[in-house]
mmCIF file of C-alpha atoms in Angstrom:
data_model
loop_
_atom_site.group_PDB
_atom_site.id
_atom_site.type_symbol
_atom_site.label_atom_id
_atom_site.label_comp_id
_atom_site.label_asym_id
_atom_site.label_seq_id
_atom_site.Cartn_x
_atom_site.Cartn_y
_atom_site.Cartn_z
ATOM 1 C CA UNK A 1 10.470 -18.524 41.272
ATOM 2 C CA UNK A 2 11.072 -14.713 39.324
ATOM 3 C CA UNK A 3 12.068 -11.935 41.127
ATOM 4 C CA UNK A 4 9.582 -10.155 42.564
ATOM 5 C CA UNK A 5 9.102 -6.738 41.906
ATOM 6 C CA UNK A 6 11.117 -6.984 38.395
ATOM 7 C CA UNK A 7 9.935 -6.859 34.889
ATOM 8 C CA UNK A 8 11.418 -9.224 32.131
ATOM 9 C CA UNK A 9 14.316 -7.945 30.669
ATOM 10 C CA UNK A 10 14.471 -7.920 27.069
ATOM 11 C CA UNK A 11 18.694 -8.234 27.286
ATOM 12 C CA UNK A 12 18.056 -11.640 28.769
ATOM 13 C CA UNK A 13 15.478 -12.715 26.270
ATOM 14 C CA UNK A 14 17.903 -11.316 23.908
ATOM 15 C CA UNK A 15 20.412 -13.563 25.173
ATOM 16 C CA UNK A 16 18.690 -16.679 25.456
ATOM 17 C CA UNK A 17 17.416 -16.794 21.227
ATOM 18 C CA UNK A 18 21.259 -15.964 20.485
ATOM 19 C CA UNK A 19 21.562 -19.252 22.704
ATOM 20 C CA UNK A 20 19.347 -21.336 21.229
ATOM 21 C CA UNK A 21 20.128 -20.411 17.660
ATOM 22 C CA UNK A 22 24.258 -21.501 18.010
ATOM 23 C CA UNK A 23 23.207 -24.189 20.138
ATOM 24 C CA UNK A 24 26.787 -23.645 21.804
ATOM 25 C CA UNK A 25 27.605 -21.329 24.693
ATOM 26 C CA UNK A 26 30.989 -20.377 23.283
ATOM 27 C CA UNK A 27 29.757 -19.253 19.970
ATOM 28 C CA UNK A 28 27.075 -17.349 21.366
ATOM 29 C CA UNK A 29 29.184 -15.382 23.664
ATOM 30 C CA UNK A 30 31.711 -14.396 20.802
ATOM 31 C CA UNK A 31 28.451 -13.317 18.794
ATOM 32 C CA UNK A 32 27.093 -11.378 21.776
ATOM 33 C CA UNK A 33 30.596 -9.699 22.458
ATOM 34 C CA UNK A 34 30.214 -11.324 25.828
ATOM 35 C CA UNK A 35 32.395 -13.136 28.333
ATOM 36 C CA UNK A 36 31.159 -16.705 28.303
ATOM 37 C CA UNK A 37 31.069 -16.825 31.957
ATOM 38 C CA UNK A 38 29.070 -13.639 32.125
ATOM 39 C CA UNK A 39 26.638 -15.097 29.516
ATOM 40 C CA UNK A 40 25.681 -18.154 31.729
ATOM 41 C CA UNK A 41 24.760 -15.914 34.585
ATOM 42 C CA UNK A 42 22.797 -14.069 33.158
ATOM 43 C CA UNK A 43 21.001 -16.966 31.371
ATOM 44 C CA UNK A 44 20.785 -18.941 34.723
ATOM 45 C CA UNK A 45 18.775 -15.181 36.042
ATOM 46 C CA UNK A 46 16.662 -15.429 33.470
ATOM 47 C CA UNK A 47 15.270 -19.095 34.382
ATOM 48 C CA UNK A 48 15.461 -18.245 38.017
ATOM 49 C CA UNK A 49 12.819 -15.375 36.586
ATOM 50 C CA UNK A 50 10.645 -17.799 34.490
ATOM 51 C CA UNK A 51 10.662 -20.698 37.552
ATOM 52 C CA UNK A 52 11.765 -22.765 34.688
ATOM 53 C CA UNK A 53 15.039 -24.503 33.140
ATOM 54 C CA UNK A 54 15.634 -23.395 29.574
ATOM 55 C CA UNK A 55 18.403 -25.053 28.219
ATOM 56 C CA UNK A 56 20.611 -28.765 28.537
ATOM 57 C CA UNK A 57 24.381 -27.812 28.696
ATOM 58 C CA UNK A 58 26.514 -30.106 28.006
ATOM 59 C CA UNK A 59 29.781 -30.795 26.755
ATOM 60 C CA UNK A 60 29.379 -31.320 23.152
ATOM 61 C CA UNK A 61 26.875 -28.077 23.031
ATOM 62 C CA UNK A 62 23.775 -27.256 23.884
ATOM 63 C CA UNK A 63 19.969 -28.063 23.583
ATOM 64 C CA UNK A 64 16.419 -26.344 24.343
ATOM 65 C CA UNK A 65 14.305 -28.016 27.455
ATOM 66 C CA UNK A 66 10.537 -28.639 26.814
ATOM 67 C CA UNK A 67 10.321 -25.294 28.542
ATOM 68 C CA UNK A 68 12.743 -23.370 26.431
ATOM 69 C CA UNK A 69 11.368 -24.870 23.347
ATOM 70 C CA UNK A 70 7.564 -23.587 24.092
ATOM 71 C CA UNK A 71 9.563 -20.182 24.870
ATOM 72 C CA UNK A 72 11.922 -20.096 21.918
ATOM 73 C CA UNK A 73 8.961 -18.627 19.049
ATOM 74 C CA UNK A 74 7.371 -16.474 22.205
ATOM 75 C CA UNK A 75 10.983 -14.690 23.335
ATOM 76 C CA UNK A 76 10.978 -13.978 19.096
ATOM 77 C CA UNK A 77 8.135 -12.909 18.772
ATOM 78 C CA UNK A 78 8.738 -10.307 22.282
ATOM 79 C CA UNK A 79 12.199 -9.349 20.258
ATOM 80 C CA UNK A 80 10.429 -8.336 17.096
ATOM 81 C CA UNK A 81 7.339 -6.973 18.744
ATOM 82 C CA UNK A 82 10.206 -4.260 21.086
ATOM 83 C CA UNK A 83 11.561 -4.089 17.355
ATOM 84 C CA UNK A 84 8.584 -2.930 15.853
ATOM 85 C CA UNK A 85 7.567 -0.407 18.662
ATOM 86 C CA UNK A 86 11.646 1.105 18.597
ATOM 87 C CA UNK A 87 10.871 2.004 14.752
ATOM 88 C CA UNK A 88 7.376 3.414 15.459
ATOM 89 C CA UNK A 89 8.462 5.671 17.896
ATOM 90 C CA UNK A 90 11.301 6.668 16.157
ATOM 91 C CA UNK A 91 10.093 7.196 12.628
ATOM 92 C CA UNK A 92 7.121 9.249 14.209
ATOM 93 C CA UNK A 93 9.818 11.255 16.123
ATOM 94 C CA UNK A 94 11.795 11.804 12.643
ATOM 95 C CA UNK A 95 8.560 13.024 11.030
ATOM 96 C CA UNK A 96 6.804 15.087 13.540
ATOM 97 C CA UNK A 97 8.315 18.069 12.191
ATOM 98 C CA UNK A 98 7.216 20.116 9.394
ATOM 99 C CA UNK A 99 8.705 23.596 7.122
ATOM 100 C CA UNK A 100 5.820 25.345 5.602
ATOM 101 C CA UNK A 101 6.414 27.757 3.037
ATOM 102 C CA UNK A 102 4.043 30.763 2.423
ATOM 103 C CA UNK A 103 3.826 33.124 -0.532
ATOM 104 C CA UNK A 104 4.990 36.664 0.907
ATOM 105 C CA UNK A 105 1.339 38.432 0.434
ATOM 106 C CA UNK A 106 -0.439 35.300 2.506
ATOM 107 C CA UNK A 107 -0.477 35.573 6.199
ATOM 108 C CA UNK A 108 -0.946 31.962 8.065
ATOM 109 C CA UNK A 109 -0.639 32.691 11.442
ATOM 110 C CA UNK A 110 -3.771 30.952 12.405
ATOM 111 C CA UNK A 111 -3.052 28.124 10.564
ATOM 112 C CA UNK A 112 0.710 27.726 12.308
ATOM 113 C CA UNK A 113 -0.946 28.402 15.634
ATOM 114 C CA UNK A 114 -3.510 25.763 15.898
ATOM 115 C CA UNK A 115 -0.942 23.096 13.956
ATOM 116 C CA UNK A 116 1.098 24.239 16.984
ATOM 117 C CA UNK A 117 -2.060 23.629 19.418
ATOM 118 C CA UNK A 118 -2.899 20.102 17.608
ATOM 119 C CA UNK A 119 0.815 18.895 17.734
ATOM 120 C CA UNK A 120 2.371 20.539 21.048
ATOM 121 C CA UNK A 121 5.628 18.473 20.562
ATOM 122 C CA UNK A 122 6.661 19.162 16.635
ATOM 123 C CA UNK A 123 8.628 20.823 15.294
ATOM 124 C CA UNK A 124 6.733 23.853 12.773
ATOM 125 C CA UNK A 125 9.004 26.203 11.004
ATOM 126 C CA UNK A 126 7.674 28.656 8.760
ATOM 127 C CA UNK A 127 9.694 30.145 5.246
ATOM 128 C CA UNK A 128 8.375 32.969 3.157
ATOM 129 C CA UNK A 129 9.141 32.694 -0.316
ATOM 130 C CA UNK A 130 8.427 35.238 -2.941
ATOM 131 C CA UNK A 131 5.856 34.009 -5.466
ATOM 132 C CA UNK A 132 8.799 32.843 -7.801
ATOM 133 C CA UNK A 133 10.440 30.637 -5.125
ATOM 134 C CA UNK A 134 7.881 28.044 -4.790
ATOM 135 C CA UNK A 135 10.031 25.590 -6.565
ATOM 136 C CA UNK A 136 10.904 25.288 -2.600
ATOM 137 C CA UNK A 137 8.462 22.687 -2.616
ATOM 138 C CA UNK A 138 9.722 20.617 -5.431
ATOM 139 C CA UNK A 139 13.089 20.532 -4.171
ATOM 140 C CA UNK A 140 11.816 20.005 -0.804
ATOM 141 C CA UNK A 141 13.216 23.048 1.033
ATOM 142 C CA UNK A 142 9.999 23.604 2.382
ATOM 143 C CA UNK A 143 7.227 20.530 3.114
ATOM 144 C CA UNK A 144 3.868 22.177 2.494
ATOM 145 C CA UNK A 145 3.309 25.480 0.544
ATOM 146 C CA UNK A 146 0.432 28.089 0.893
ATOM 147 C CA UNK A 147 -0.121 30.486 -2.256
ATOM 148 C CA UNK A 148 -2.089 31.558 -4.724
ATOM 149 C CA UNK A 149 -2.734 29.280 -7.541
ATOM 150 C CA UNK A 150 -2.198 28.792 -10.857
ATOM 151 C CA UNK A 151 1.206 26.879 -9.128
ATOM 152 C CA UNK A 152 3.828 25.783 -11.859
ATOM 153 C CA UNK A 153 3.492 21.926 -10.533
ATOM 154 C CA UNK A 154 2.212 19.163 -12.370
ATOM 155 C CA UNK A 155 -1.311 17.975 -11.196
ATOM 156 C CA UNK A 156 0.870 14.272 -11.001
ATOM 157 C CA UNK A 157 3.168 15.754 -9.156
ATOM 158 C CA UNK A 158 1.264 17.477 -5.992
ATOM 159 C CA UNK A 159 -1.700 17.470 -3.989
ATOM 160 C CA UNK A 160 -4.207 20.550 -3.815
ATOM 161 C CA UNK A 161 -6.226 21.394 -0.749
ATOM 162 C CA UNK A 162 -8.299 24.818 -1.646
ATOM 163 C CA UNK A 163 -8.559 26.853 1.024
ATOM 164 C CA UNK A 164 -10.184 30.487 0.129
ATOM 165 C CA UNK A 165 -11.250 32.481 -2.205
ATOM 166 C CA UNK A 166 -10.522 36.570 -2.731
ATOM 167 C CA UNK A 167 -12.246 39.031 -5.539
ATOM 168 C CA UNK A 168 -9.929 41.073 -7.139
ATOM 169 C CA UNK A 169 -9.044 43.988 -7.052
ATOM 170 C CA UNK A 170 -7.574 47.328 -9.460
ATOM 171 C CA UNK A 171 -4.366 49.006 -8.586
ATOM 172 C CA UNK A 172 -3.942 52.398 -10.367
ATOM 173 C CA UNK A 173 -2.096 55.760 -9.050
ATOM 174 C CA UNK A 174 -4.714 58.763 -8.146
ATOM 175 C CA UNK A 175 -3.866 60.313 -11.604
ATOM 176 C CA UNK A 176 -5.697 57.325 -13.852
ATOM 177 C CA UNK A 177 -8.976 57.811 -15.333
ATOM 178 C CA UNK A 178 -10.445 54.942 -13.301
ATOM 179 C CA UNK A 179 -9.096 55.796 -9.514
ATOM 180 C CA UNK A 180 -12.530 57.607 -8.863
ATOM 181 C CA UNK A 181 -14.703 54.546 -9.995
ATOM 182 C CA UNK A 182 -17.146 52.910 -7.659
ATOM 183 C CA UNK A 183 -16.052 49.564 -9.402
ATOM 184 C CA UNK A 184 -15.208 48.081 -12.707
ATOM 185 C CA UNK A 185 -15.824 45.061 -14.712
ATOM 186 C CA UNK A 186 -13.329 42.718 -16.057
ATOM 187 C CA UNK A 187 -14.667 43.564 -19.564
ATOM 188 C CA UNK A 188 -13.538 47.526 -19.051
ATOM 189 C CA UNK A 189 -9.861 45.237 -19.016
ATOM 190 C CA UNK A 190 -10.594 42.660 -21.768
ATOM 191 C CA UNK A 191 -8.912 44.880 -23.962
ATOM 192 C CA UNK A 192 -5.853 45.476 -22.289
ATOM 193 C CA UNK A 193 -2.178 44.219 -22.871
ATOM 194 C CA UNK A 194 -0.740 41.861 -20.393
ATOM 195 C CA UNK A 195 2.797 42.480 -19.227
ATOM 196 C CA UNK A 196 5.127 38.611 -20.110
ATOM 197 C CA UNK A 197 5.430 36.967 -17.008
ATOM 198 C CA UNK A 198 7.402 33.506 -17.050
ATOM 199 C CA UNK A 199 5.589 32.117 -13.801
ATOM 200 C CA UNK A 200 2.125 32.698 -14.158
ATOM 201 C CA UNK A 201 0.238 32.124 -17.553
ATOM 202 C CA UNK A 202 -3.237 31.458 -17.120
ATOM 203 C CA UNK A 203 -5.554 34.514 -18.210
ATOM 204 C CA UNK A 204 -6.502 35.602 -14.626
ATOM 205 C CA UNK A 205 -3.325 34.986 -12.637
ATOM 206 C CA UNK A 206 -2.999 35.991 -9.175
ATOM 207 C CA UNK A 207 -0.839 39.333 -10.100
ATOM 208 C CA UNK A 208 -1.012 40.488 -13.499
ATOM 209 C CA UNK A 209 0.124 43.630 -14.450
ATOM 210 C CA UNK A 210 -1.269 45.754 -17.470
ATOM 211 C CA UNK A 211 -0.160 47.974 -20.079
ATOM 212 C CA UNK A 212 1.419 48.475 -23.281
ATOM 213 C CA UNK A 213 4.959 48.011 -23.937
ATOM 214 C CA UNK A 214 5.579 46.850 -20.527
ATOM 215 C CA UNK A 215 8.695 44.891 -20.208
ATOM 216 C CA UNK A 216 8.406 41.601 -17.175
ATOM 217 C CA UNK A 217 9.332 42.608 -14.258
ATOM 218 C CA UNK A 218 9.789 40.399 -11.213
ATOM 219 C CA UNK A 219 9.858 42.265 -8.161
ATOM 220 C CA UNK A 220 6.946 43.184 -6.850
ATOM 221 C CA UNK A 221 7.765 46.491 -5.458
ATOM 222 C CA UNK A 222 8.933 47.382 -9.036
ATOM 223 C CA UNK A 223 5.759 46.542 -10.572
ATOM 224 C CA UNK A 224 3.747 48.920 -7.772
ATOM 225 C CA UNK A 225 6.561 51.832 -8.609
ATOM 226 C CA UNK A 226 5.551 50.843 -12.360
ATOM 227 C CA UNK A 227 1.765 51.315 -11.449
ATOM 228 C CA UNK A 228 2.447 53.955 -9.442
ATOM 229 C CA UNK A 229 4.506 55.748 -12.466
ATOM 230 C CA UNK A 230 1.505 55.613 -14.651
ATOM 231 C CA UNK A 231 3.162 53.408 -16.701
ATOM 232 C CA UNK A 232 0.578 50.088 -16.402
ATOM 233 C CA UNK A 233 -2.198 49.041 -13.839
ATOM 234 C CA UNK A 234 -2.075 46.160 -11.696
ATOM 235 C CA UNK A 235 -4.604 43.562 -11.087
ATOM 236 C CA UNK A 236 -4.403 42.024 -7.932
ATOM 237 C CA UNK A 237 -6.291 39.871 -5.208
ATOM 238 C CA UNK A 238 -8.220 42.525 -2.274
ATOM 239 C CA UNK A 239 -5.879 40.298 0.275
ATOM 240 C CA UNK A 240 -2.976 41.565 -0.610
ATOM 241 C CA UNK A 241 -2.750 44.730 1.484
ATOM 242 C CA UNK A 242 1.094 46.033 0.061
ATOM 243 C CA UNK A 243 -0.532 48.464 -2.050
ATOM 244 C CA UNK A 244 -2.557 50.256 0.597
ATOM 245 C CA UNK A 245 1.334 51.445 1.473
ATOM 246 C CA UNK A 246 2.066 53.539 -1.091
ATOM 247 C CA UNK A 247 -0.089 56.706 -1.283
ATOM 248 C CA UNK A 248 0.022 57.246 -5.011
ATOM 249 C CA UNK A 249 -2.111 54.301 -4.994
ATOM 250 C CA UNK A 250 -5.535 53.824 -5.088
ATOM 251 C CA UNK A 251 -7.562 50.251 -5.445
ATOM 252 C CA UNK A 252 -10.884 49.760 -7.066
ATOM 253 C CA UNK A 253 -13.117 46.776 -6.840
ATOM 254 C CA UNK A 254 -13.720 44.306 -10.343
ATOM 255 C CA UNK A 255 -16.871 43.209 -10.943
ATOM 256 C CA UNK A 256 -17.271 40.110 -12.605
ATOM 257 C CA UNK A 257 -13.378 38.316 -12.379
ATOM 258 C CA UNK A 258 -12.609 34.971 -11.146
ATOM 259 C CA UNK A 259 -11.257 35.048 -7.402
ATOM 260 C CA UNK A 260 -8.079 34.077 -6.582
ATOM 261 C CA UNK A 261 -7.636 31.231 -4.960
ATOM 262 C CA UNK A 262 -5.605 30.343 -1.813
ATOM 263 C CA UNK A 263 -4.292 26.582 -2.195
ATOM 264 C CA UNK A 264 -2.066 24.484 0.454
ATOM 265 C CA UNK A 265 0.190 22.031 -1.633
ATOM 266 C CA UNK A 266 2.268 18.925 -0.669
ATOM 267 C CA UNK A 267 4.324 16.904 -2.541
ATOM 268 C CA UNK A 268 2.042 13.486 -3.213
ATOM 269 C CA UNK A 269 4.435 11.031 -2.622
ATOM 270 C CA UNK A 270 5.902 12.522 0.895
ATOM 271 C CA UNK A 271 4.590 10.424 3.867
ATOM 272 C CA UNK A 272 4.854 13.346 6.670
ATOM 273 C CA UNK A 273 2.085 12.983 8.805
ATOM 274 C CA UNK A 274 2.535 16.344 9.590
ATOM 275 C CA UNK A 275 1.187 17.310 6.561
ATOM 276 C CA UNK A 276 -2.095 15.997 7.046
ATOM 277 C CA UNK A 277 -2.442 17.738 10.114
ATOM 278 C CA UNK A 278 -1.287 21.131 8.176
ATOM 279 C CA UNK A 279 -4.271 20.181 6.216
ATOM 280 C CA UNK A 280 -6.848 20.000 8.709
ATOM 281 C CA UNK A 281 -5.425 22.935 10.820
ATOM 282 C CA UNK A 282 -5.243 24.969 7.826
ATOM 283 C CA UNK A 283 -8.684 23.931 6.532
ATOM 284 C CA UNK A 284 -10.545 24.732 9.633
ATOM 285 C CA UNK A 285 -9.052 28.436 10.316
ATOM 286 C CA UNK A 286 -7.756 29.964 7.151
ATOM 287 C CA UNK A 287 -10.142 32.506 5.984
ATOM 288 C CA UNK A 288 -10.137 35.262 3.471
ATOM 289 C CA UNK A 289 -9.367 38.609 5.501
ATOM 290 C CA UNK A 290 -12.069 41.338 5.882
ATOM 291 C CA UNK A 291 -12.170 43.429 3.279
#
């Protein structure tokens, strides 16, 4: 007759396979790190639980009972099943956190919010990294990365989500010809010389900055003083609002560019979950802002 009121305790079950498999109370109370004495009680509980006798003892070791022979394979199969859950919970525990890293122009505050209001319990930290840190992803200081593409990953390597699209825009200072201009078309800037950048080579990169004899320069705010000089024009994506700052500045519409495009990366072999659910989160809020 069990004790009423009491669940099965998995200790006991624990016990009892360490039992069976020695065939020997002595050896299974060294294995166990338990007084022999202590391990016989607690066996005996156990079949008072079941209402049944488990195991023959006797002198020369040992053996299972009809009853603890049908229980043997299900007490194993209880062990590995508690086993199973105990990883589960804790590998889901390990991964429910996520670092997303975020180009410094990009604002994801909607996106972090409703990750926050889909996963209440995780951990969500946020980095911004200038546009020539995203190797944060690669070497995994940061899970999931927001920015502008062309990315310097290989297409192996990573796994693309688009998420928006933004026109472009002209940057000059009040002084250049073009600052009063309605709009103008990317054919008015066929002709001009691109600036060397190292990170972004693709003909209509998110930032490029034009002019003649202009030497690569990475910070941003030296490019706009550069612009702002008279020394080159910037093309940049209408998101970026930095510009608006500076009132030497002025920002013209281009008619006829490719939009920039706002991608969420992950690294393709990283099995966060939370990554997924950056995804989804990210997918179902991030918008281009109002021009």
């Amino acid at each position: 007759m069990n004790d009423l009121g009491q669940d099965l305790e998995l200790r006991l079950v624990r016990y009892f396979t360490v039992v069976a498999a020695h065939q020997h109370f002595g050896r299974a109370a060294a294995a166990l790190h338990v007084a022999q004495p202590a391990l016989s009680r607690q066996i005996q509980r156990l079949e008072k639980y079941l209402g049944a006798r488990l195991l023959d003892r006797a002198p020369q070791g040992t053996r299972l009972t009809p009853a603890g022979e049908r229980f043997l394979p299900q007490a194993q199969a209880l062990l590995q099943a508690a086993r199973q859950a105990e990883l589960v919970a804790r590998e889901q525990a390990e991964t429910e956190r996520i670092t997303i890293g975020y180009v410094e122009d990009l604002v994801i505050t909607a996106a972090v919010q409703e990750l926050r209001r889909r996963c209440p319990d995780a951990e969500i930290a946020t980095r911004q990294l200038s546009c020539r840190d995203v190797g944060a992803l690669s070497d995994k200081r940061v899970d999931a990365l927001i920015a502008r593409a062309p990315l310097p990953f290989a297409a192996d390597d990573v796994f693309t989500t688009p998420l928006y699209k933004e026109p472009r825009m002209l940057v000059v200072p009040r002084s250049h010809s073009l600052a009063g201009r309605a709009s103008v078309t990317a054919d008015e800037l066929a002709g001009e010389e691109a600036a060397p950048c190292a990170f972004e080579t693709a003909d209509w990169a998110s930032y490029r900055i034009l002019g003649a004899g202009v030497p690569p320069i990475e910070s941003y705010e030296d490019k706009l003083e550069l612009v702002a000089s008279g020394r080159a024009i910037a093309v940049l994506p209408v998101g970026d609002r930095r510009s608006s700052l500076r009132p030497h500045l002025v920002t013209v519409p281009i008619e006829g560019a490719p939009p920039s495009q706002v991608v969420l990366v992950s690294r393709k072999s990283d099995p966060n979950p939370m990554i997924r659910n950056l995804r989804q989160a990210a997918t179902a809020v991030l918008t281009a802002p109002a021009a």
